[in-house]
Short mmCIF file of C-alpha atoms in Angstrom, two decimals:
data_model
loop_
_atom_site.label_atom_id
_atom_site.label_comp_id
_atom_site.label_asym_id
_atom_site.label_seq_id
_atom_site.Cartn_x
_atom_site.Cartn_y
_atom_site.Cartn_z
CA MET A 19 4.63 -36.32 -38.44
CA ALA A 20 2.61 -36.52 -41.66
CA GLU A 21 1.38 -33.35 -43.33
CA VAL A 22 -2.22 -32.30 -42.82
CA ASN A 23 -4.45 -29.82 -44.58
CA ARG A 24 -4.23 -26.50 -42.73
CA ARG A 25 -7.97 -25.86 -42.81
CA ASP A 26 -8.80 -29.35 -41.57
CA PHE A 27 -6.30 -29.01 -38.72
CA LEU A 28 -7.79 -25.68 -37.61
CA THR A 29 -11.23 -27.26 -37.64
CA GLY A 30 -9.92 -30.15 -35.58
CA LEU A 31 -8.52 -27.71 -33.01
CA GLY A 32 -11.96 -26.18 -32.65
CA VAL A 33 -11.03 -22.74 -34.02
CA THR A 34 -14.40 -21.14 -34.75
CA MET A 35 -16.10 -17.80 -35.24
CA GLY A 36 -17.95 -17.20 -31.97
CA ALA A 37 -18.73 -20.44 -30.16
CA SER A 38 -21.98 -20.54 -28.20
CA LEU A 39 -22.18 -20.97 -24.43
CA ALA A 40 -24.71 -22.80 -22.32
CA VAL A 41 -25.17 -22.61 -18.56
CA LEU A 42 -24.35 -25.83 -16.73
CA PRO A 43 -26.59 -26.42 -13.70
CA GLY A 44 -25.09 -26.63 -10.25
CA LEU A 45 -21.90 -24.64 -10.91
CA PRO A 46 -20.90 -21.68 -8.75
CA SER A 47 -21.19 -18.39 -10.60
CA VAL A 48 -20.23 -14.74 -10.29
CA GLY A 49 -22.60 -12.06 -9.06
CA VAL A 50 -24.31 -14.24 -6.44
CA ALA A 51 -23.41 -12.10 -3.43
CA HIS A 52 -25.63 -13.66 -0.77
CA ALA A 53 -24.33 -16.53 1.32
CA GLN A 54 -25.41 -19.90 -0.06
CA GLY A 55 -27.67 -20.93 2.79
CA ALA A 56 -26.97 -20.34 6.47
CA PRO A 57 -23.27 -20.90 7.25
CA LYS A 58 -22.36 -23.73 9.59
CA GLY A 59 -20.74 -22.98 12.95
CA ASN A 60 -19.42 -19.75 14.39
CA ILE A 61 -18.17 -17.17 11.91
CA PRO A 62 -15.99 -14.26 13.13
CA ASP A 63 -17.02 -10.74 12.16
CA THR A 64 -13.48 -9.42 11.76
CA PRO A 65 -12.66 -7.92 8.33
CA TYR A 66 -11.25 -10.25 5.67
CA LYS A 67 -8.19 -8.38 4.43
CA ILE A 68 -7.20 -8.63 0.77
CA GLY A 69 -3.93 -7.13 -0.39
CA HIS A 70 -4.40 -6.03 -4.01
CA MET A 71 -1.24 -5.15 -5.97
CA THR A 72 -1.40 -3.85 -9.52
CA PHE A 73 -0.31 -0.83 -11.56
CA PHE A 74 -1.93 2.35 -10.29
CA THR A 75 0.65 4.63 -11.93
CA GLY A 76 2.68 4.52 -15.14
CA PRO A 77 1.72 3.32 -18.64
CA ALA A 78 0.50 -0.05 -17.33
CA ALA A 79 -2.21 1.59 -15.22
CA VAL A 80 -4.59 1.36 -18.21
CA LEU A 81 -4.60 -2.37 -17.44
CA GLY A 82 -4.02 -2.32 -13.70
CA GLU A 83 -6.62 0.18 -12.50
CA PRO A 84 -9.51 -1.75 -14.08
CA MET A 85 -8.22 -4.86 -12.29
CA PHE A 86 -8.62 -3.16 -8.92
CA LYS A 87 -12.03 -1.81 -9.90
CA GLY A 88 -13.18 -5.33 -10.78
CA GLN A 89 -12.25 -6.61 -7.35
CA GLN A 90 -13.67 -3.49 -5.71
CA LEU A 91 -17.02 -4.07 -7.43
CA ALA A 92 -17.11 -7.71 -6.30
CA ALA A 93 -16.17 -6.75 -2.72
CA GLU A 94 -18.88 -4.08 -2.59
CA GLU A 95 -21.50 -6.57 -3.78
CA ILE A 96 -20.41 -9.20 -1.26
CA ASN A 97 -20.19 -6.67 1.59
CA ALA A 98 -23.65 -5.32 0.79
CA ALA A 99 -24.99 -8.83 1.44
CA GLY A 100 -23.24 -9.03 4.81
CA GLY A 101 -19.77 -10.15 3.75
CA LEU A 102 -18.15 -13.55 3.30
CA LEU A 103 -20.35 -16.20 4.92
CA GLY A 104 -22.68 -13.34 5.78
CA LYS A 105 -20.39 -11.85 8.45
CA ARG A 106 -16.85 -11.02 7.30
CA LYS A 107 -16.67 -7.79 5.32
CA ILE A 108 -13.90 -7.58 2.71
CA GLU A 109 -11.31 -4.85 3.25
CA LEU A 110 -9.07 -4.01 0.27
CA LEU A 111 -5.50 -2.76 0.75
CA LYS A 112 -3.87 -1.23 -2.33
CA ALA A 113 -0.23 -1.55 -3.39
CA ASP A 114 1.32 -0.07 -6.56
CA GLU A 115 3.07 -2.65 -8.74
CA ASN A 116 4.86 0.19 -10.52
CA ALA A 117 7.33 0.30 -7.60
CA GLY A 118 9.36 -2.50 -9.22
CA THR A 119 9.91 -6.19 -8.52
CA ASP A 120 12.20 -5.85 -5.49
CA ALA A 121 9.90 -3.31 -3.86
CA ASN A 122 6.89 -5.50 -4.67
CA VAL A 123 8.45 -8.46 -2.86
CA LYS A 124 9.08 -6.28 0.19
CA GLU A 125 5.53 -4.96 0.05
CA LEU A 126 4.06 -8.47 -0.05
CA ARG A 127 6.05 -9.32 3.09
CA ARG A 128 4.83 -6.15 4.77
CA LEU A 129 1.21 -6.81 3.83
CA LYS A 130 1.34 -10.30 5.31
CA LEU A 131 3.50 -9.70 8.37
CA SER A 132 2.37 -6.18 9.37
CA GLU A 133 -1.08 -5.74 7.85
CA LYS A 134 -1.99 -9.42 8.46
CA ILE A 135 -3.72 -9.86 5.11
CA ASP A 136 -5.76 -13.02 4.66
CA PHE A 137 -5.47 -13.12 0.87
CA PHE A 138 -3.17 -11.65 -1.80
CA CYS A 139 -4.45 -10.76 -5.27
CA GLY A 140 -3.66 -8.79 -8.39
CA ILE A 141 -0.42 -8.44 -10.42
CA THR A 142 -0.36 -7.40 -14.06
CA SER A 143 3.22 -7.97 -15.20
CA SER A 144 4.60 -11.42 -15.99
CA GLY A 145 7.93 -10.08 -14.77
CA ASN A 146 6.58 -10.03 -11.20
CA THR A 147 4.73 -13.27 -10.54
CA PRO A 148 7.86 -15.50 -10.66
CA ALA A 149 9.38 -13.35 -7.91
CA LEU A 150 6.22 -13.04 -5.81
CA GLY A 151 5.02 -16.64 -6.14
CA PRO A 152 7.85 -18.25 -4.10
CA VAL A 153 7.50 -15.53 -1.43
CA ALA A 154 3.76 -16.15 -1.16
CA GLU A 155 4.47 -19.86 -0.66
CA GLU A 156 7.11 -19.05 1.96
CA LEU A 157 4.75 -16.71 3.82
CA LYS A 158 1.88 -19.20 3.49
CA VAL A 159 -0.45 -16.51 2.20
CA LEU A 160 -3.36 -17.68 0.06
CA THR A 161 -2.75 -16.02 -3.32
CA MET A 162 -4.65 -15.78 -6.58
CA PHE A 163 -2.82 -13.88 -9.30
CA VAL A 164 -5.27 -12.29 -11.71
CA ASP A 165 -2.61 -11.91 -14.40
CA GLY A 166 1.20 -11.93 -14.52
CA CYS A 167 0.54 -14.88 -16.76
CA THR A 168 4.02 -16.20 -17.62
CA ASP A 169 4.31 -19.98 -18.05
CA PHE A 170 7.52 -19.64 -16.04
CA LEU A 171 5.54 -19.19 -12.80
CA PHE A 172 4.32 -22.78 -12.59
CA ASP A 173 6.86 -24.35 -14.97
CA LYS A 174 9.83 -23.26 -12.86
CA ALA A 175 9.34 -20.64 -10.12
CA VAL A 176 6.61 -22.54 -8.21
CA PRO A 177 6.49 -26.01 -9.81
CA ASN A 178 4.54 -27.54 -6.91
CA PRO A 179 2.17 -24.78 -5.75
CA HIS A 180 0.13 -25.02 -2.59
CA TYR A 181 -0.91 -21.47 -1.67
CA VAL A 182 -0.54 -19.86 -5.10
CA PHE A 183 -3.17 -19.89 -7.88
CA ARG A 184 -3.73 -17.90 -11.07
CA THR A 185 -7.02 -17.28 -12.88
CA THR A 186 -5.99 -15.65 -16.18
CA ASN A 187 -5.05 -17.87 -19.11
CA ILE A 188 -1.44 -18.97 -19.26
CA GLN A 189 0.80 -16.67 -21.31
CA SER A 190 1.59 -19.12 -24.10
CA ALA A 191 -2.12 -19.01 -25.03
CA ASP A 192 -1.65 -15.37 -26.08
CA GLY A 193 0.92 -16.04 -28.77
CA ILE A 194 -0.78 -19.23 -29.95
CA THR A 195 -4.23 -17.62 -30.16
CA THR A 196 -2.85 -14.68 -32.15
CA ALA A 197 -0.88 -16.98 -34.43
CA LEU A 198 -3.90 -19.19 -35.14
CA ALA A 199 -5.95 -16.09 -35.98
CA ILE A 200 -3.22 -15.12 -38.46
CA VAL A 201 -3.17 -18.63 -39.92
CA GLN A 202 -6.94 -18.57 -40.38
CA THR A 203 -7.04 -15.03 -41.80
CA TRP A 204 -3.83 -14.45 -43.78
CA PRO A 205 -2.42 -17.95 -44.39
CA LYS A 206 -0.40 -16.89 -47.45
CA ALA A 207 1.57 -14.12 -45.73
CA LYS A 208 5.30 -14.66 -46.25
CA ARG A 209 7.24 -11.72 -44.85
CA ILE A 210 6.66 -11.21 -41.12
CA ALA A 211 7.99 -8.31 -39.02
CA HIS A 212 7.82 -8.46 -35.21
CA ILE A 213 7.72 -5.73 -32.54
CA HIS A 214 7.66 -7.05 -28.95
CA PRO A 215 8.54 -5.67 -25.51
CA ASP A 216 12.00 -6.80 -24.48
CA TYR A 217 11.15 -8.87 -21.40
CA SER A 218 9.47 -12.16 -20.56
CA TYR A 219 6.03 -11.41 -22.01
CA GLY A 220 7.33 -10.26 -25.38
CA ARG A 221 9.83 -13.12 -25.64
CA ASN A 222 7.13 -15.64 -24.76
CA ALA A 223 4.71 -14.21 -27.35
CA PHE A 224 7.41 -14.27 -30.03
CA ASP A 225 8.35 -17.89 -29.26
CA HIS A 226 4.79 -19.18 -29.44
CA ILE A 227 3.81 -17.21 -32.53
CA LYS A 228 6.96 -18.54 -34.19
CA ILE A 229 6.35 -22.23 -33.34
CA VAL A 230 2.74 -22.11 -34.60
CA MET A 231 3.84 -20.46 -37.84
CA LYS A 232 6.55 -23.07 -38.26
CA LYS A 233 3.84 -25.73 -38.15
CA MET A 234 1.00 -23.92 -39.93
CA MET A 235 2.69 -21.41 -42.28
CA PRO A 236 6.09 -22.92 -43.14
CA GLN A 237 6.52 -20.48 -46.03
CA ALA A 238 6.64 -17.51 -43.61
CA GLU A 239 9.99 -15.88 -42.81
CA ILE A 240 10.90 -13.33 -40.17
CA VAL A 241 12.23 -10.23 -41.92
CA SER A 242 12.53 -7.86 -38.94
CA GLU A 243 12.61 -7.93 -35.15
CA GLY A 244 12.09 -4.93 -32.88
CA TRP A 245 12.56 -5.20 -29.11
CA PRO A 246 11.55 -1.95 -27.36
CA LYS A 247 12.13 -1.77 -23.63
CA LEU A 248 9.05 -1.92 -21.42
CA GLY A 249 7.89 1.65 -20.80
CA THR A 250 9.25 2.97 -24.09
CA THR A 251 7.62 6.17 -25.31
CA ASP A 252 9.36 6.50 -28.71
CA PHE A 253 8.73 3.57 -31.06
CA SER A 254 9.81 5.33 -34.25
CA SER A 255 12.99 3.31 -34.79
CA HIS A 256 11.14 0.01 -34.37
CA ILE A 257 8.29 1.10 -36.65
CA THR A 258 10.57 2.37 -39.42
CA LYS A 259 12.72 -0.78 -39.19
CA ALA A 260 9.62 -2.94 -39.63
CA ILE A 261 8.36 -0.87 -42.58
CA ALA A 262 11.78 -0.94 -44.25
CA SER A 263 11.70 -4.76 -44.27
CA LYS A 264 8.65 -4.61 -46.59
CA PRO A 265 6.56 -7.06 -44.59
CA ASP A 266 3.24 -8.59 -45.52
CA LEU A 267 2.38 -8.63 -41.83
CA VAL A 268 3.53 -6.89 -38.63
CA VAL A 269 2.95 -8.79 -35.36
CA SER A 270 3.21 -7.15 -31.94
CA SER A 271 2.72 -7.93 -28.25
CA VAL A 272 3.33 -4.37 -27.03
CA TRP A 273 0.66 -3.63 -24.42
CA GLY A 274 -0.91 -1.04 -22.13
CA GLY A 275 0.07 2.59 -22.46
CA ASP A 276 3.07 1.47 -24.52
CA TYR A 277 0.69 0.10 -27.15
CA VAL A 278 -1.34 3.31 -27.20
CA ALA A 279 1.86 5.25 -27.88
CA MET A 280 3.02 2.77 -30.53
CA TYR A 281 -0.16 2.66 -32.58
CA ASN A 282 -0.42 6.47 -32.59
CA GLN A 283 3.14 6.74 -33.88
CA ALA A 284 2.56 3.94 -36.40
CA LEU A 285 -0.38 5.92 -37.81
CA ARG A 286 1.95 8.81 -38.63
CA TYR A 287 4.29 6.47 -40.53
CA GLY A 288 1.44 4.83 -42.45
CA MET A 289 2.38 1.39 -41.15
CA PHE A 290 -1.16 0.05 -41.20
CA GLN A 291 -1.57 0.91 -44.89
CA LYS A 292 1.69 -0.83 -45.77
CA ALA A 293 1.14 -4.18 -44.02
CA LYS A 294 -1.42 -6.30 -42.25
CA PHE A 295 -1.27 -6.05 -38.46
CA ALA A 296 -1.88 -8.50 -35.63
CA THR A 297 -1.44 -8.01 -31.91
CA THR A 298 -1.87 -10.05 -28.75
CA LEU A 299 -3.10 -7.17 -26.59
CA ALA A 300 -4.42 -4.22 -28.63
CA LEU A 301 -7.85 -4.27 -26.99
CA GLY A 302 -6.59 -5.45 -23.61
CA VAL A 303 -6.29 -1.91 -22.26
CA ALA A 304 -9.17 -0.09 -20.62
CA PRO A 305 -11.47 0.29 -23.68
CA HIS A 306 -11.64 4.07 -23.44
CA ALA A 307 -7.83 4.32 -23.74
CA LEU A 308 -8.07 3.77 -27.51
CA GLY A 309 -9.33 6.35 -29.99
CA LYS A 310 -11.47 6.12 -33.10
CA ASP A 311 -8.24 6.57 -35.06
CA HIS A 312 -7.20 3.03 -34.12
CA PRO A 313 -6.92 0.96 -37.31
CA GLU A 314 -9.90 -1.20 -38.20
CA GLY A 315 -9.71 -4.79 -39.38
CA VAL A 316 -6.52 -5.66 -37.52
CA ILE A 317 -6.28 -8.77 -35.36
CA ALA A 318 -6.80 -7.14 -31.97
CA GLY A 319 -5.91 -9.43 -29.10
CA VAL A 320 -7.38 -9.25 -25.61
CA HIS A 321 -4.84 -11.48 -23.85
CA SER A 322 -6.82 -14.45 -25.24
CA ASN A 323 -9.26 -13.84 -22.37
CA TYR A 324 -12.22 -11.48 -22.56
CA HIS A 325 -13.80 -8.49 -24.26
CA PHE A 326 -16.82 -6.81 -22.72
CA THR A 327 -18.89 -7.17 -25.91
CA TYR A 328 -18.68 -10.97 -26.01
CA PRO A 329 -20.86 -12.89 -25.47
CA GLY A 330 -23.24 -10.07 -26.31
CA GLY A 331 -26.90 -9.39 -25.62
CA ASP A 332 -28.78 -12.01 -23.65
CA LYS A 333 -26.62 -14.95 -24.80
CA TRP A 334 -24.65 -15.05 -21.54
CA PRO A 335 -26.37 -13.24 -18.64
CA TYR A 336 -23.25 -13.22 -16.44
CA ASN A 337 -21.49 -10.94 -18.92
CA LYS A 338 -24.45 -8.67 -19.55
CA THR A 339 -25.08 -8.00 -15.86
CA PHE A 340 -21.37 -7.59 -15.07
CA VAL A 341 -20.88 -5.00 -17.81
CA GLU A 342 -24.00 -3.12 -16.72
CA LYS A 343 -22.95 -3.06 -13.05
CA TYR A 344 -19.34 -2.11 -13.85
CA HIS A 345 -20.41 0.72 -16.13
CA ALA A 346 -22.95 2.01 -13.60
CA ARG A 347 -20.29 2.00 -10.86
CA PHE A 348 -17.30 3.46 -12.74
CA ASN A 349 -18.79 5.11 -15.86
CA GLU A 350 -16.51 3.05 -18.12
CA TYR A 351 -16.43 -0.42 -19.63
CA PRO A 352 -14.36 -3.30 -18.19
CA ASN A 353 -11.31 -4.90 -19.74
CA PHE A 354 -10.07 -8.46 -19.24
CA GLN A 355 -8.28 -7.45 -16.02
CA ALA A 356 -11.50 -6.13 -14.49
CA GLU A 357 -13.34 -9.32 -15.40
CA GLY A 358 -10.48 -11.44 -14.08
CA ALA A 359 -10.39 -9.77 -10.66
CA TYR A 360 -14.18 -9.80 -10.35
CA THR A 361 -14.32 -13.51 -11.19
CA THR A 362 -11.37 -14.29 -8.88
CA THR A 363 -13.16 -12.71 -5.92
CA PHE A 364 -16.31 -14.73 -6.50
CA MET A 365 -14.24 -17.88 -6.97
CA LEU A 366 -12.69 -17.27 -3.54
CA LYS A 367 -16.17 -16.69 -2.09
CA ALA A 368 -17.47 -19.95 -3.59
CA ALA A 369 -14.50 -21.91 -2.20
CA ILE A 370 -15.01 -20.44 1.30
CA GLU A 371 -18.70 -21.33 1.23
CA LYS A 372 -18.07 -24.87 0.04
CA ALA A 373 -15.38 -25.40 2.67
CA ASN A 374 -17.73 -24.07 5.37
CA ARG A 375 -20.41 -26.55 4.36
CA LEU A 376 -17.90 -29.37 4.72
CA VAL A 377 -16.02 -28.43 7.90
CA GLY A 378 -18.09 -25.71 9.59
CA GLY A 379 -16.91 -22.43 11.08
CA TRP A 380 -14.41 -20.23 9.29
CA PRO A 381 -12.40 -22.68 7.12
CA GLU A 382 -8.64 -22.91 7.34
CA ASP A 383 -6.68 -21.99 4.22
CA ASP A 384 -5.99 -25.65 3.46
CA ALA A 385 -9.73 -26.32 3.30
CA ILE A 386 -10.25 -23.34 0.96
CA ILE A 387 -7.33 -24.51 -1.20
CA ALA A 388 -8.86 -27.98 -1.48
CA MET A 389 -12.08 -26.40 -2.79
CA LEU A 390 -10.25 -24.19 -5.30
CA GLU A 391 -8.38 -27.13 -6.77
CA GLY A 392 -10.47 -28.43 -9.66
CA MET A 393 -13.13 -25.73 -9.31
CA MET A 394 -15.08 -24.58 -12.35
CA LEU A 395 -16.97 -21.30 -12.16
CA ALA A 396 -19.25 -19.49 -14.60
CA GLY A 397 -18.05 -15.91 -15.04
CA PRO A 398 -18.55 -13.06 -17.52
CA ALA A 399 -15.94 -14.54 -19.89
CA GLY A 400 -17.43 -18.04 -19.74
CA TYR A 401 -16.26 -20.99 -17.71
CA VAL A 402 -12.94 -20.80 -15.86
CA TYR A 403 -11.41 -24.01 -14.52
CA ILE A 404 -8.58 -24.34 -11.99
CA ARG A 405 -6.45 -27.33 -12.86
CA PRO A 406 -5.57 -29.11 -9.60
CA ASP A 407 -2.10 -30.25 -10.68
CA ASN A 408 -0.70 -26.77 -11.35
CA HIS A 409 -3.27 -24.30 -9.85
CA GLN A 410 -3.51 -22.58 -13.24
CA GLY A 411 -6.82 -21.17 -14.46
CA TYR A 412 -8.03 -22.05 -17.94
CA LYS A 413 -10.81 -20.56 -20.04
CA ASP A 414 -11.46 -20.88 -23.74
CA ALA A 415 -9.33 -18.42 -25.70
CA MET A 416 -10.77 -15.63 -27.83
CA ILE A 417 -9.54 -12.95 -30.21
CA GLY A 418 -11.06 -10.83 -32.97
CA PHE A 419 -10.81 -7.87 -35.31
CA SER A 420 -11.02 -4.20 -34.41
CA LYS A 421 -14.04 -2.25 -35.59
CA ASN A 422 -15.52 1.19 -34.98
CA THR A 423 -19.25 1.41 -34.32
CA ASP A 424 -21.71 4.19 -33.52
CA GLU A 425 -22.44 2.66 -30.13
CA TYR A 426 -19.02 3.29 -28.55
CA PRO A 427 -16.48 6.14 -28.81
CA PHE A 428 -13.65 3.63 -29.17
CA PRO A 429 -12.97 0.48 -31.23
CA ILE A 430 -14.41 -2.86 -30.16
CA LEU A 431 -14.10 -6.41 -31.40
CA ASP A 432 -16.18 -6.90 -34.53
CA PRO A 433 -19.14 -8.98 -33.23
CA ALA A 434 -19.28 -10.92 -36.51
CA ARG A 435 -15.59 -11.89 -36.48
CA ILE A 436 -14.73 -13.09 -32.98
CA ILE A 437 -12.56 -16.22 -32.99
CA THR A 438 -12.81 -18.72 -30.14
CA ILE A 439 -10.54 -21.69 -29.43
CA PRO A 440 -10.96 -24.42 -26.79
CA ILE A 441 -8.11 -23.86 -24.35
CA ARG A 442 -7.39 -27.60 -24.10
CA SER A 443 -6.45 -27.53 -27.80
CA ILE A 444 -3.59 -25.06 -27.30
CA THR A 445 -2.17 -25.99 -23.89
CA ALA A 446 0.18 -28.79 -22.84
CA PRO A 447 -1.91 -31.42 -21.02
CA PRO A 448 -1.38 -32.63 -17.44
CA GLY A 449 1.65 -34.84 -17.18
CA TRP A 450 3.50 -33.32 -20.13
CA PRO A 451 7.16 -32.92 -19.15
CA LYS A 452 8.50 -29.46 -18.38
CA GLY A 453 10.12 -27.99 -21.46
CA GLU A 454 12.08 -25.07 -22.88
CA PRO A 455 11.17 -22.33 -23.43
CA THR A 456 7.81 -23.63 -22.13
CA SER A 457 6.06 -26.97 -21.84
CA THR A 458 3.38 -25.87 -24.31
CA TYR A 459 6.07 -24.93 -26.83
CA THR A 460 7.61 -28.40 -26.75
CA TRP A 461 4.14 -30.00 -26.84
CA ILE A 462 3.29 -28.14 -30.06
CA ASP A 463 6.69 -28.83 -31.55
CA LYS A 464 6.45 -32.57 -30.89
CA THR A 465 2.74 -33.28 -31.40
CA TRP A 466 1.33 -30.87 -34.00
CA PRO A 467 1.62 -32.10 -37.57
CA GLN A 468 3.10 -30.01 -40.38
CA ALA A 469 0.37 -28.24 -42.34
CA LYS A 470 0.15 -27.95 -46.07
CA ALA A 471 -1.83 -25.34 -47.96
#
């Protein structure tokens, strides 16, 4: 394809500093706990059992525990108003994702067959959803993954989903969002070092950062690759290898407690003084997990999804009230996992209510599924849309730059430098053929023009 001006192409994609939001009338929204009018027909008063699986132990708990708290907050609000359809109280059953993939599959079977759960939710790791998705379909258990965002889930593991949905942005959006932030901020960087976890998430991030740079920053070359195992505590060899390559920029998708360990060790080696730094998930952890020593001015990803400070003030009431309620309940601020689980629970509630209005009584799962397909809901992070063809949730992507302020004892995203990108601009459209390593990768490779300076 013909060359285009890099700046013009970014403008055409809709990459902006802090897009505004406006409430669309008539859409379901989070935080509305009361039943929407009197339910039709007879509604049972038996508990509605939700099996919630995420990391409660291990380094990943700094992501996973907030996820459970987000769903817990939503359930408490709904139960305080009488429950789903005013009668069915939500009962949450916890399962620790840290047990490992094989144990997680067994636990899902136990939750459905022995505990008789009505709904399965949670999952942090993208290494788990491809294993759990097919089992959820087999068991016919209505499932909404909050995360575990690998493209592989719906590209290959469950290519024709019926019972399985996911609300968090698809994984390829992480790498692409981070790469576009780099392109906009440091377009002349030439020497790039990478440090990524050695499993599906890290490989996916690396692939999508690389394909965007191939298109937008063709002068860039990879001078170092580090692939620490998930759960690594000593990153010194990967940090020193990156520094030794004399990079202009270090890019990382290390996350959770692993990231906290890595950035603390990188401080001791002076890495942030020797190169620019960009990451897909620096501020994705529970906000209080990071210290004031975290470097400022780095591209600090939040899984392309949500940070509690944006949209700030009164610009988007759903976020303001969610943050206030979450902080009052747990004495901490929410991360993207907390927002995702909270929004997922209210999306389920809205689908149940809509199905009840159509068919009366307690709706069968197929009726709820029909309402989830194509649903758009206003949540703290903005609008989330469930595409009916692949059951994947989409919301506009966002990323920014770390900054310390007097208001919080940890770094936040700089309110003046938050980058937003329409998700449709960075995701393979419906009908695009399945591709390797992902459909979005091949879509970018075949349809994005080559940029010039």
